[in-house]
């Protein structure tokens, strides 16, 4: 099935998220209580809600998106090109611009969205944040009433599971075992909140997010047994 998909019809994406506030103390008292209730199971009694707050970006109810990076293939005269661009800044603005991209360029029935662990994280997170901001969902994120085979989403982690629902593999590990060259990264996902709130270095986060989009596309190519992208084939737009 993967071999039959047209690469030009797939939008690869990745998101970076952070807690809505820099510190737990900035939350209103009722939100602090809601956070404590939401995370009680994960943190157990050994970790306080405040100490656990650095993970708030994982939940759409307590986090926000600061960057959505996307990549797409263009094939012409047997020449392959992978274009990467990013939406970042104020969350509602980047969501509007991402929605516009979907509607104008990836909104047809033939188009698909692809992310690593996207079905569990990226796709629902974007949809929830859009709803919170009062934005109507674009067709590619509105799953109500769709049958499983009608959902226009691909997930490289799900593809790697081969039906094993218990198996989790990070993008970094999957790239390693598939022999995909690892880009020189100066950070990892756990550092994003600190880089954003303490360092104020959004550009560094955007670069990291874009690298993950390229790696996701590389994994997809490997799953199709196709040649990997070379540096000269990747274009920032």
Coordinates of N, CA and C in Angstrom, one line a residue:
X1 N 0.8 -1.2 0.0 CA 0.0 0.0 0.0 C 0.9 1.3 0.0
X2 N 1.9 1.3 0.8 CA 2.8 2.4 0.9 C 3.4 2.8 -0.5
X3 N 3.7 1.8 -1.2 CA 4.3 2.0 -2.5 C 3.4 2.7 -3.5
X4 N 2.1 2.5 -3.3 CA 1.1 3.1 -4.2 C 0.8 4.6 -3.9
X5 N 1.2 5.1 -2.8 CA 1.0 6.4 -2.4 C 1.9 7.4 -3.2
X6 N 1.3 8.5 -3.6 CA 2.1 9.5 -4.3 C 2.7 10.4 -3.3
X7 N 4.0 10.5 -3.3 CA 4.7 11.3 -2.3 C 4.3 12.7 -2.3
X8 N 3.9 13.3 -3.4 CA 3.5 14.7 -3.5 C 2.2 15.0 -2.9
X9 N 1.5 13.9 -2.5 CA 0.2 14.1 -1.8 C 0.3 14.0 -0.3
X10 N 1.5 13.9 0.2 CA 1.7 13.8 1.7 C 2.3 15.0 2.3
X11 N 1.7 15.5 3.4 CA 2.3 16.6 4.1 C 2.9 16.0 5.4
X12 N 4.2 16.1 5.5 CA 4.9 15.6 6.7 C 4.9 16.8 7.7
X13 N 4.7 16.5 9.0 CA 4.7 17.6 10.0 C 5.2 17.1 11.4
X14 N 5.5 18.1 12.1 CA 5.9 17.9 13.5 C 5.6 19.2 14.3
X15 N 5.2 19.0 15.6 CA 4.9 20.2 16.4 C 5.8 20.2 17.6
X16 N 6.0 21.5 18.1 CA 6.7 21.6 19.4 C 5.8 22.4 20.3
X17 N 5.7 21.9 21.5 CA 4.8 22.4 22.5 C 5.5 22.8 23.8
X18 N 4.9 23.7 24.6 CA 5.4 24.1 25.9 C 4.2 24.3 26.8
X19 N 4.5 24.3 28.2 CA 3.4 24.7 29.1 C 2.9 26.1 28.8
X20 N 1.6 26.4 29.1 CA 1.0 27.6 28.8 C 1.6 28.8 29.5
X21 N 2.2 28.5 30.7 CA 2.8 29.5 31.5 C 4.2 29.0 31.8
X22 N 5.1 29.9 32.1 CA 6.5 29.6 32.4 C 6.6 28.8 33.7
X23 N 5.8 29.2 34.7 CA 5.9 28.6 36.0 C 4.5 28.2 36.5
X24 N 4.5 27.2 37.4 CA 3.3 26.7 38.0 C 2.6 27.8 38.8
X25 N 3.4 28.6 39.5 CA 2.9 29.7 40.3 C 2.1 30.7 39.6
X26 N 2.3 30.8 38.2 CA 1.5 31.8 37.4 C 0.1 31.3 37.1
X27 N -0.2 30.1 37.4 CA -1.5 29.6 37.1 C -2.5 30.0 38.2
X28 N -3.8 30.3 37.8 CA -4.8 30.6 38.7 C -5.0 29.3 39.6
X29 N -5.5 29.6 40.8 CA -5.7 28.5 41.8 C -6.5 27.3 41.3
X30 N -7.6 27.6 40.6 CA -8.5 26.6 40.1 C -7.8 25.8 39.0
X31 N -6.9 26.4 38.2 CA -6.2 25.7 37.2 C -5.1 24.8 37.8
X32 N -4.5 25.3 38.9 CA -3.5 24.5 39.7 C -4.2 23.2 40.2
X33 N -5.4 23.4 40.7 CA -6.1 22.2 41.2 C -6.5 21.2 40.0
X34 N -6.9 21.8 38.9 CA -7.2 20.9 37.8 C -5.9 20.2 37.3
X35 N -4.8 20.9 37.3 CA -3.5 20.2 36.9 C -3.2 19.1 37.9
X36 N -3.4 19.3 39.1 CA -3.1 18.3 40.1 C -3.9 17.1 39.9
X37 N -5.2 17.3 39.6 CA -6.1 16.2 39.4 C -5.8 15.5 38.1
X38 N -5.5 16.2 37.1 CA -5.2 15.6 35.8 C -4.0 14.7 35.8
X39 N -3.0 15.1 36.6 CA -1.7 14.4 36.6 C -1.5 13.5 37.8
X40 N -2.5 13.3 38.6 CA -2.3 12.6 39.8 C -1.8 11.1 39.6
X41 N -2.3 10.5 38.5 CA -2.0 9.1 38.3 C -0.5 9.0 37.8
X42 N -0.1 10.0 36.9 CA 1.2 9.9 36.3 C 2.3 10.2 37.3
X43 N 2.1 11.2 38.2 CA 3.2 11.6 39.0 C 3.2 10.9 40.4
X44 N 2.1 10.2 40.7 CA 2.0 9.5 42.0 C 2.1 10.5 43.1
X45 N 2.4 10.1 44.3 CA 2.4 11.0 45.4 C 3.8 11.6 45.7
X46 N 4.8 11.0 45.0 CA 6.2 11.4 45.3 C 6.5 12.7 44.7
X47 N 5.8 13.1 43.6 CA 6.1 14.3 42.9 C 5.0 15.3 43.1
X48 N 5.3 16.5 43.4 CA 4.2 17.5 43.6 C 3.7 18.0 42.2
X49 N 2.5 18.6 42.2 CA 2.0 19.1 40.9 C 2.9 20.2 40.4
X50 N 3.5 21.0 41.3 CA 4.4 22.1 40.8 C 5.7 21.5 40.2
X51 N 6.3 20.5 40.8 CA 7.5 19.9 40.2 C 7.2 19.1 38.9
X52 N 6.0 18.7 38.7 CA 5.6 18.0 37.5 C 5.2 18.9 36.4
X53 N 5.1 20.2 36.6 CA 4.6 21.2 35.7 C 5.4 21.4 34.4
X54 N 6.7 21.0 34.5 CA 7.5 21.2 33.3 C 7.1 20.2 32.2
X55 N 6.2 19.3 32.5 CA 5.7 18.4 31.5 C 4.3 18.8 30.9
X56 N 3.8 20.0 31.4 CA 2.5 20.4 31.0 C 2.3 20.6 29.5
X57 N 3.4 20.8 28.8 CA 3.2 20.9 27.3 C 2.7 19.7 26.6
X58 N 2.8 18.6 27.3 CA 2.3 17.3 26.6 C 0.8 17.3 26.5
X59 N 0.1 18.0 27.4 CA -1.4 18.0 27.4 C -1.9 19.3 26.7
X60 N -2.8 19.1 25.8 CA -3.3 20.3 25.0 C -4.2 21.2 26.0
X61 N -4.7 20.7 27.1 CA -5.4 21.5 28.0 C -4.6 22.4 28.8
X62 N -3.3 22.1 28.9 CA -2.4 22.9 29.8 C -1.2 23.4 29.0
X63 N -1.1 23.0 27.7 CA 0.1 23.4 26.9 C -0.4 24.3 25.8
X64 N 0.6 24.6 24.9 CA 0.3 25.4 23.7 C 1.4 25.0 22.6
X65 N 1.0 25.2 21.4 CA 1.9 25.0 20.3 C 2.7 26.2 20.0
X66 N 4.0 26.1 19.9 CA 4.8 27.3 19.5 C 5.4 27.1 18.1
X67 N 5.4 25.9 17.5 CA 5.9 25.7 16.2 C 5.2 24.5 15.5
X68 N 4.8 24.7 14.3 CA 4.4 23.6 13.4 C 5.3 23.6 12.2
X69 N 6.1 22.6 12.0 CA 7.0 22.5 10.8 C 6.4 21.5 9.9
X70 N 6.5 21.8 8.6 CA 5.9 20.9 7.6 C 6.9 20.7 6.5
X71 N 6.8 19.6 5.8 CA 7.6 19.3 4.6 C 6.8 18.5 3.6
X72 N 7.2 18.7 2.3 CA 6.4 18.1 1.2 C 7.4 17.9 0.0
X73 N 7.1 16.8 -0.7 CA 7.9 16.5 -1.9 C 7.4 17.1 -3.1
X74 N 8.3 17.5 -4.0 CA 8.0 17.9 -5.3 C 8.9 17.2 -6.3
X75 N 8.2 16.5 -7.3 CA 8.9 15.7 -8.2 C 8.7 16.2 -9.6
X76 N 9.8 16.5 -10.3 CA 9.7 17.1 -11.7 C 10.9 16.6 -12.5
X77 N 10.6 15.9 -13.6 CA 11.6 15.4 -14.5 C 12.6 14.5 -13.8
X78 N 12.0 13.6 -12.9 CA 12.8 12.7 -12.1 C 13.7 13.3 -11.1
X79 N 13.5 14.6 -10.9 CA 14.3 15.3 -9.9 C 13.4 15.5 -8.6
X80 N 14.0 15.0 -7.5 CA 13.2 15.0 -6.2 C 13.6 16.2 -5.4
X81 N 12.7 16.9 -4.8 CA 12.9 18.0 -3.9 C 12.0 17.9 -2.7
X82 N 12.6 18.2 -1.5 CA 11.8 18.2 -0.3 C 11.8 19.5 0.3
X83 N 10.7 20.2 0.3 CA 10.6 21.6 0.8 C 10.1 21.6 2.3
X84 N 10.7 22.4 3.1 CA 10.4 22.5 4.5 C 10.1 24.0 4.9
X85 N 9.0 24.1 5.6 CA 8.7 25.5 6.1 C 8.1 25.3 7.5
X86 N 8.0 26.5 8.2 CA 7.5 26.4 9.6 C 6.5 27.6 9.9
X87 N 5.6 27.3 10.8 CA 4.7 28.3 11.3 C 5.0 28.4 12.8
X88 N 5.3 29.6 13.2 CA 5.7 29.8 14.6 C 5.3 31.2 15.1
X89 N 5.3 31.4 16.4 CA 4.9 32.7 17.0 C 3.7 32.5 17.9
X90 N 2.8 33.5 17.8 CA 1.6 33.4 18.6 C 0.7 32.2 18.1
X91 N 0.2 31.4 19.1 CA -0.4 30.1 18.7 C -1.6 30.3 17.8
X92 N -2.5 31.2 18.1 CA -3.7 31.3 17.2 C -3.3 31.7 15.8
X93 N -2.2 32.5 15.7 CA -1.8 33.0 14.3 C -1.2 31.8 13.6
X94 N -0.3 31.0 14.2 CA 0.3 29.9 13.5 C -0.7 28.8 13.2
X95 N -1.7 28.7 14.0 CA -2.8 27.7 13.7 C -3.6 28.1 12.5
X96 N -3.9 29.4 12.4 CA -4.6 30.0 11.2 C -3.8 29.8 10.0
X97 N -2.5 30.0 10.0 CA -1.7 29.9 8.8 C -1.6 28.4 8.4
X98 N -1.4 27.5 9.4 CA -1.4 26.1 9.1 C -2.7 25.6 8.5
X99 N -3.8 26.1 9.0 CA -5.1 25.7 8.5 C -5.2 26.2 7.1
X100 N -4.8 27.4 6.8 CA -4.8 27.9 5.4 C -4.0 27.0 4.5
X101 N -2.9 26.6 4.9 CA -2.1 25.7 4.1 C -2.8 24.4 3.8
X102 N -3.5 23.8 4.8 CA -4.2 22.6 4.6 C -5.4 22.8 3.6
X103 N -6.1 23.9 3.7 CA -7.2 24.2 2.9 C -6.9 24.5 1.5
X104 N -5.8 25.2 1.3 CA -5.4 25.7 -0.1 C -4.6 24.7 -0.8
X105 N -3.8 23.8 -0.1 CA -2.8 23.0 -0.8 C -2.9 21.5 -0.5
X106 N -3.5 21.2 0.6 CA -3.6 19.7 1.0 C -5.0 19.4 1.5
X107 N -6.0 19.9 0.9 CA -7.3 19.7 1.4 C -8.1 18.7 0.5
X108 N -7.6 18.2 -0.5 CA -8.3 17.3 -1.4 C -8.3 15.9 -0.8
X109 N -9.2 15.0 -1.3 CA -9.3 13.6 -0.8 C -8.0 12.9 -0.9
X110 N -7.2 13.2 -1.9 CA -6.0 12.4 -2.2 C -4.9 12.8 -1.2
X111 N -5.0 13.9 -0.5 CA -4.0 14.3 0.4 C -4.0 13.6 1.8
X112 N -2.8 13.4 2.3 CA -2.6 12.8 3.6 C -1.7 13.6 4.5
X113 N -1.8 13.5 5.8 CA -0.9 14.1 6.8 C -0.1 12.9 7.4
X114 N 1.2 13.2 7.6 CA 2.1 12.1 8.2 C 2.9 12.7 9.3
X115 N 3.0 12.1 10.4 CA 3.8 12.5 11.5 C 4.3 11.2 12.3
X116 N 5.3 11.4 13.1 CA 5.7 10.2 14.0 C 5.0 10.3 15.3
X117 N 4.2 9.3 15.6 CA 3.3 9.3 16.7 C 2.2 10.4 16.6
X118 N 1.9 10.7 15.3 CA 1.0 11.8 15.0 C -0.4 11.5 15.5
X119 N -0.8 10.2 15.4 CA -2.2 9.8 15.7 C -2.5 10.0 17.2
X120 N -1.4 9.8 18.0 CA -1.5 9.9 19.5 C -1.2 11.3 20.0
X121 N -0.5 12.1 19.2 CA 0.0 13.4 19.7 C -0.3 14.5 18.8
X122 N 0.4 14.6 17.7 CA 0.4 15.8 16.9 C -1.0 16.2 16.3
X123 N -1.7 15.2 15.7 CA -3.0 15.5 15.1 C -4.0 15.9 16.1
X124 N -4.2 15.1 17.2 CA -5.3 15.5 18.2 C -4.9 16.8 18.9
X125 N -3.6 17.0 19.1 CA -3.2 18.2 19.8 C -3.5 19.5 19.0
X126 N -3.2 19.4 17.7 CA -3.5 20.6 16.9 C -5.0 20.8 16.9
X127 N -5.8 19.7 16.7 CA -7.3 19.8 16.7 C -7.8 20.4 18.0
X128 N -7.3 20.0 19.1 CA -7.8 20.5 20.4 C -7.5 22.0 20.6
X129 N -6.3 22.3 20.2 CA -5.9 23.7 20.3 C -6.7 24.6 19.4
X130 N -7.1 24.1 18.2 CA -7.9 24.9 17.3 C -9.3 25.1 17.9
X131 N -9.8 24.1 18.5 CA -11.2 24.2 19.1 C -11.1 25.2 20.3
X132 N -10.1 25.1 21.1 CA -9.9 26.0 22.2 C -9.9 27.4 21.8
X133 N -9.3 27.7 20.6 CA -9.2 29.0 20.1 C -10.4 29.4 19.2
X134 N -11.4 28.6 19.2 CA -12.6 28.9 18.4 C -12.5 28.8 16.9
X135 N -11.5 28.0 16.4 CA -11.3 27.8 15.0 C -12.0 26.6 14.5
X136 N -12.7 26.7 13.4 CA -13.4 25.5 12.8 C -12.3 24.6 12.3
X137 N -12.4 23.3 12.5 CA -11.4 22.4 12.1 C -11.4 22.2 10.6
X138 N -10.2 22.2 10.0 CA -10.1 21.8 8.6 C -10.5 20.4 8.4
X139 N -10.9 20.1 7.2 CA -11.4 18.7 6.9 C -10.4 17.6 7.3
X140 N -9.1 17.9 7.1 CA -8.1 16.8 7.4 C -7.9 16.5 8.9
X141 N -8.5 17.4 9.7 CA -8.4 17.2 11.2 C -9.7 16.9 11.8
X142 N -10.8 17.0 11.0 CA -12.2 16.7 11.6 C -12.5 15.2 11.3
X143 N -12.3 14.4 12.3 CA -12.5 13.0 12.2 C -13.9 12.5 12.5
X144 N -14.8 13.4 12.9 CA -16.1 12.9 13.4 C -16.8 12.2 12.2
X145 N -17.3 11.0 12.6 CA -18.1 10.2 11.6 C -17.2 9.4 10.6
X146 N -15.9 9.6 10.6 CA -15.1 8.9 9.6 C -14.8 7.5 10.1
X147 N -14.8 6.6 9.2 CA -14.4 5.2 9.5 C -12.9 5.2 9.5
X148 N -12.3 4.2 10.2 CA -10.8 4.1 10.4 C -10.1 4.3 9.0
X149 N -10.6 3.6 8.0 CA -9.9 3.7 6.7 C -10.1 5.0 6.0
X150 N -11.0 5.8 6.5 CA -11.2 7.1 5.9 C -10.4 8.2 6.5
X151 N -9.7 7.9 7.6 CA -8.9 8.9 8.3 C -7.7 9.2 7.5
X152 N -7.5 10.5 7.1 CA -6.4 10.8 6.1 C -5.0 11.0 6.8
X153 N -4.7 10.2 7.8 CA -3.5 10.3 8.6 C -2.6 9.1 8.4
X154 N -1.3 9.4 8.3 CA -0.3 8.3 8.3 C 0.6 8.6 9.6
X155 N 1.1 7.5 10.2 CA 1.9 7.6 11.4 C 3.1 6.7 11.2
X156 N 4.3 7.2 11.2 CA 5.4 6.3 11.0 C 5.7 5.4 12.1
X157 N 5.3 5.8 13.3 CA 5.4 4.9 14.5 C 4.4 3.8 14.3
X158 N 3.2 4.1 13.9 CA 2.2 3.0 13.7 C 2.6 2.1 12.6
X159 N 3.2 2.6 11.6 CA 3.7 1.7 10.5 C 4.8 0.8 11.0
X160 N 5.6 1.3 11.8 CA 6.7 0.5 12.4 C 6.2 -0.6 13.3
X161 N 5.1 -0.4 13.9 CA 4.5 -1.3 14.9 C 4.1 -2.6 14.2
X162 N 3.7 -2.6 13.0 CA 3.2 -3.8 12.2 C 2.1 -4.5 13.0
X163 N 1.2 -3.8 13.6 CA 0.1 -4.4 14.4 C 0.4 -4.6 15.8
X164 N 1.6 -4.4 16.3 CA 1.9 -4.5 17.7 C 1.5 -3.3 18.5
X165 N 0.4 -3.2 19.2 CA -0.1 -2.0 19.8 C 0.7 -1.6 21.1
X166 N 1.5 -2.5 21.6 CA 2.2 -2.3 22.8 C 3.6 -1.6 22.5
X167 N 4.0 -1.5 21.3 CA 5.3 -1.1 21.0 C 5.5 0.4 20.7
X168 N 6.4 1.0 21.5 CA 6.7 2.4 21.3 C 8.1 2.6 20.8
X169 N 8.4 3.3 19.8 CA 9.7 3.5 19.3 C 9.8 5.0 19.0
X170 N 10.8 5.7 19.6 CA 11.0 7.1 19.3 C 11.5 7.3 17.9
X171 N 11.3 8.5 17.4 CA 11.8 8.8 16.1 C 13.3 8.7 16.0
X172 N 14.0 9.1 17.0 CA 15.5 9.0 17.1 C 16.0 7.6 17.0
X173 N 15.3 6.7 17.8 CA 15.7 5.3 17.8 C 15.4 4.7 16.4
X174 N 14.2 5.0 15.9 CA 13.8 4.4 14.6 C 14.8 4.8 13.5
X175 N 15.2 6.1 13.5 CA 16.1 6.6 12.5 C 17.5 5.8 12.6
X176 N 17.9 5.6 13.9 CA 19.1 4.9 14.1 C 19.1 3.4 13.5
X177 N 18.0 2.7 13.9 CA 18.0 1.3 13.5 C 17.8 1.1 11.9
X178 N 17.2 2.2 11.3 CA 17.0 2.1 9.9 C 18.2 2.7 9.1
X179 N 19.2 3.1 9.8 CA 20.4 3.6 9.2 C 20.3 5.0 8.6
X180 N 19.4 5.8 9.1 CA 19.3 7.2 8.7 C 20.3 8.1 9.4
X181 N 21.1 8.8 8.6 CA 22.1 9.7 9.3 C 21.4 10.6 10.2
X182 N 22.0 10.7 11.4 CA 21.4 11.6 12.4 C 21.9 13.0 12.2
X183 N 21.1 14.0 12.1 CA 21.5 15.4 12.0 C 22.2 15.9 13.3
X184 N 23.0 16.9 13.2 CA 23.7 17.4 14.4 C 22.7 18.3 15.2
X185 N 22.1 17.7 16.2 CA 21.1 18.4 17.0 C 21.8 18.9 18.3
X186 N 21.4 20.1 18.7 CA 22.0 20.7 19.9 C 21.0 20.7 21.0
X187 N 19.9 19.9 20.8 CA 18.9 19.9 21.9 C 18.0 18.7 21.7
X188 N 17.2 18.4 22.6 CA 16.2 17.3 22.5 C 14.8 17.8 23.0
X189 N 13.8 17.1 22.8 CA 12.4 17.5 23.1 C 12.2 18.0 24.6
X190 N 12.9 17.4 25.5 CA 12.8 17.8 26.9 C 13.3 19.2 27.2
X191 N 14.2 19.7 26.3 CA 14.8 21.0 26.5 C 13.9 22.1 26.0
X192 N 12.9 21.8 25.2 CA 12.1 22.9 24.5 C 11.5 23.9 25.5
X193 N 10.9 23.5 26.6 CA 10.3 24.6 27.5 C 11.4 25.5 28.0
X194 N 12.6 25.0 28.4 CA 13.6 25.8 28.9 C 14.2 26.7 27.8
X195 N 14.4 26.2 26.6 CA 14.9 27.0 25.6 C 13.9 28.1 25.2
X196 N 12.6 27.8 25.3 CA 11.6 28.8 25.0 C 11.5 29.9 26.1
X197 N 11.3 29.5 27.3 CA 11.0 30.4 28.4 C 12.2 31.0 29.0
X198 N 13.3 30.3 29.1 CA 14.5 30.8 29.8 C 15.5 31.5 28.8
X199 N 15.6 30.9 27.6 CA 16.6 31.4 26.7 C 15.9 32.3 25.6
X200 N 14.6 32.1 25.4 CA 13.9 32.9 24.5 C 14.4 32.7 23.0
X201 N 14.8 31.5 22.8 CA 15.5 31.2 21.5 C 14.5 30.3 20.6
X202 N 13.5 31.0 20.1 CA 12.5 30.3 19.3 C 13.1 29.7 18.0
X203 N 14.1 30.5 17.4 CA 14.7 30.0 16.2 C 15.4 28.6 16.4
X204 N 16.0 28.4 17.5 CA 16.6 27.1 17.8 C 15.6 26.0 17.8
X205 N 14.4 26.3 18.4 CA 13.4 25.3 18.4 C 12.8 25.0 17.1
X206 N 12.7 26.1 16.2 CA 12.2 25.9 14.9 C 13.1 25.0 14.1
X207 N 14.4 25.2 14.2 CA 15.4 24.4 13.5 C 15.3 22.9 14.0
X208 N 15.1 22.7 15.2 CA 15.0 21.4 15.8 C 13.7 20.7 15.2
X209 N 12.6 21.4 15.2 CA 11.4 20.9 14.7 C 11.5 20.5 13.2
X210 N 12.1 21.4 12.4 CA 12.3 21.1 11.0 C 13.2 19.8 10.8
X211 N 14.2 19.6 11.6 CA 15.0 18.4 11.5 C 14.1 17.2 11.7
X212 N 13.2 17.2 12.7 CA 12.3 16.1 12.9 C 11.4 15.8 11.7
X213 N 11.0 16.9 11.0 CA 10.1 16.7 9.8 C 10.9 16.0 8.8
X214 N 12.2 16.4 8.5 CA 13.0 15.7 7.6 C 13.3 14.3 7.9
X215 N 13.5 14.0 9.2 CA 13.8 12.6 9.7 C 12.5 11.8 9.5
X216 N 11.4 12.3 9.7 CA 10.1 11.6 9.5 C 10.0 11.2 8.1
X217 N 10.2 12.2 7.2 CA 10.2 11.9 5.7 C 11.2 10.8 5.4
X218 N 12.4 10.8 6.0 CA 13.4 9.8 5.7 C 13.0 8.5 6.1
X219 N 12.3 8.4 7.3 CA 11.8 7.1 7.8 C 10.8 6.6 6.8
X220 N 9.9 7.4 6.3 CA 8.8 7.0 5.4 C 9.5 6.5 4.1
X221 N 10.5 7.1 3.6 CA 11.2 6.7 2.4 C 11.8 5.3 2.7
X222 N 12.4 5.1 3.8 CA 13.0 3.8 4.2 C 12.0 2.7 4.3
X223 N 10.8 3.0 4.8 CA 9.7 2.0 4.9 C 9.2 1.6 3.5
X224 N 9.4 2.5 2.5 CA 9.1 2.2 1.1 C 10.3 1.6 0.4
X225 N 11.4 1.5 1.1 CA 12.6 1.0 0.5 C 13.1 1.8 -0.7
X226 N 13.0 3.2 -0.4 CA 13.5 4.1 -1.4 C 14.7 4.8 -0.9
X227 N 15.5 5.4 -1.8 CA 16.7 6.1 -1.4 C 16.4 7.3 -0.5
X228 N 17.3 7.5 0.4 CA 17.1 8.6 1.3 C 17.4 10.0 0.7
X229 N 16.8 11.0 1.3 CA 17.1 12.4 0.8 C 18.5 12.8 1.0
X230 N 19.1 13.4 0.0 CA 20.4 14.0 0.2 C 20.3 15.5 0.5
X231 N 21.3 16.0 1.1 CA 21.3 17.4 1.6 C 20.9 18.4 0.5
X232 N 21.3 18.2 -0.7 CA 21.0 19.1 -1.8 C 19.5 19.0 -2.3
X233 N 18.8 17.9 -1.8 CA 17.4 17.8 -2.2 C 16.5 18.4 -1.2
X234 N 17.0 18.9 -0.1 CA 16.2 19.6 1.0 C 16.3 21.1 0.8
X235 N 15.1 21.7 0.8 CA 15.0 23.1 0.6 C 14.2 23.8 1.6
X236 N 14.7 24.9 2.2 CA 13.9 25.6 3.2 C 13.2 26.8 2.5
X237 N 11.9 26.8 2.7 CA 11.1 27.8 2.0 C 10.3 28.6 3.0

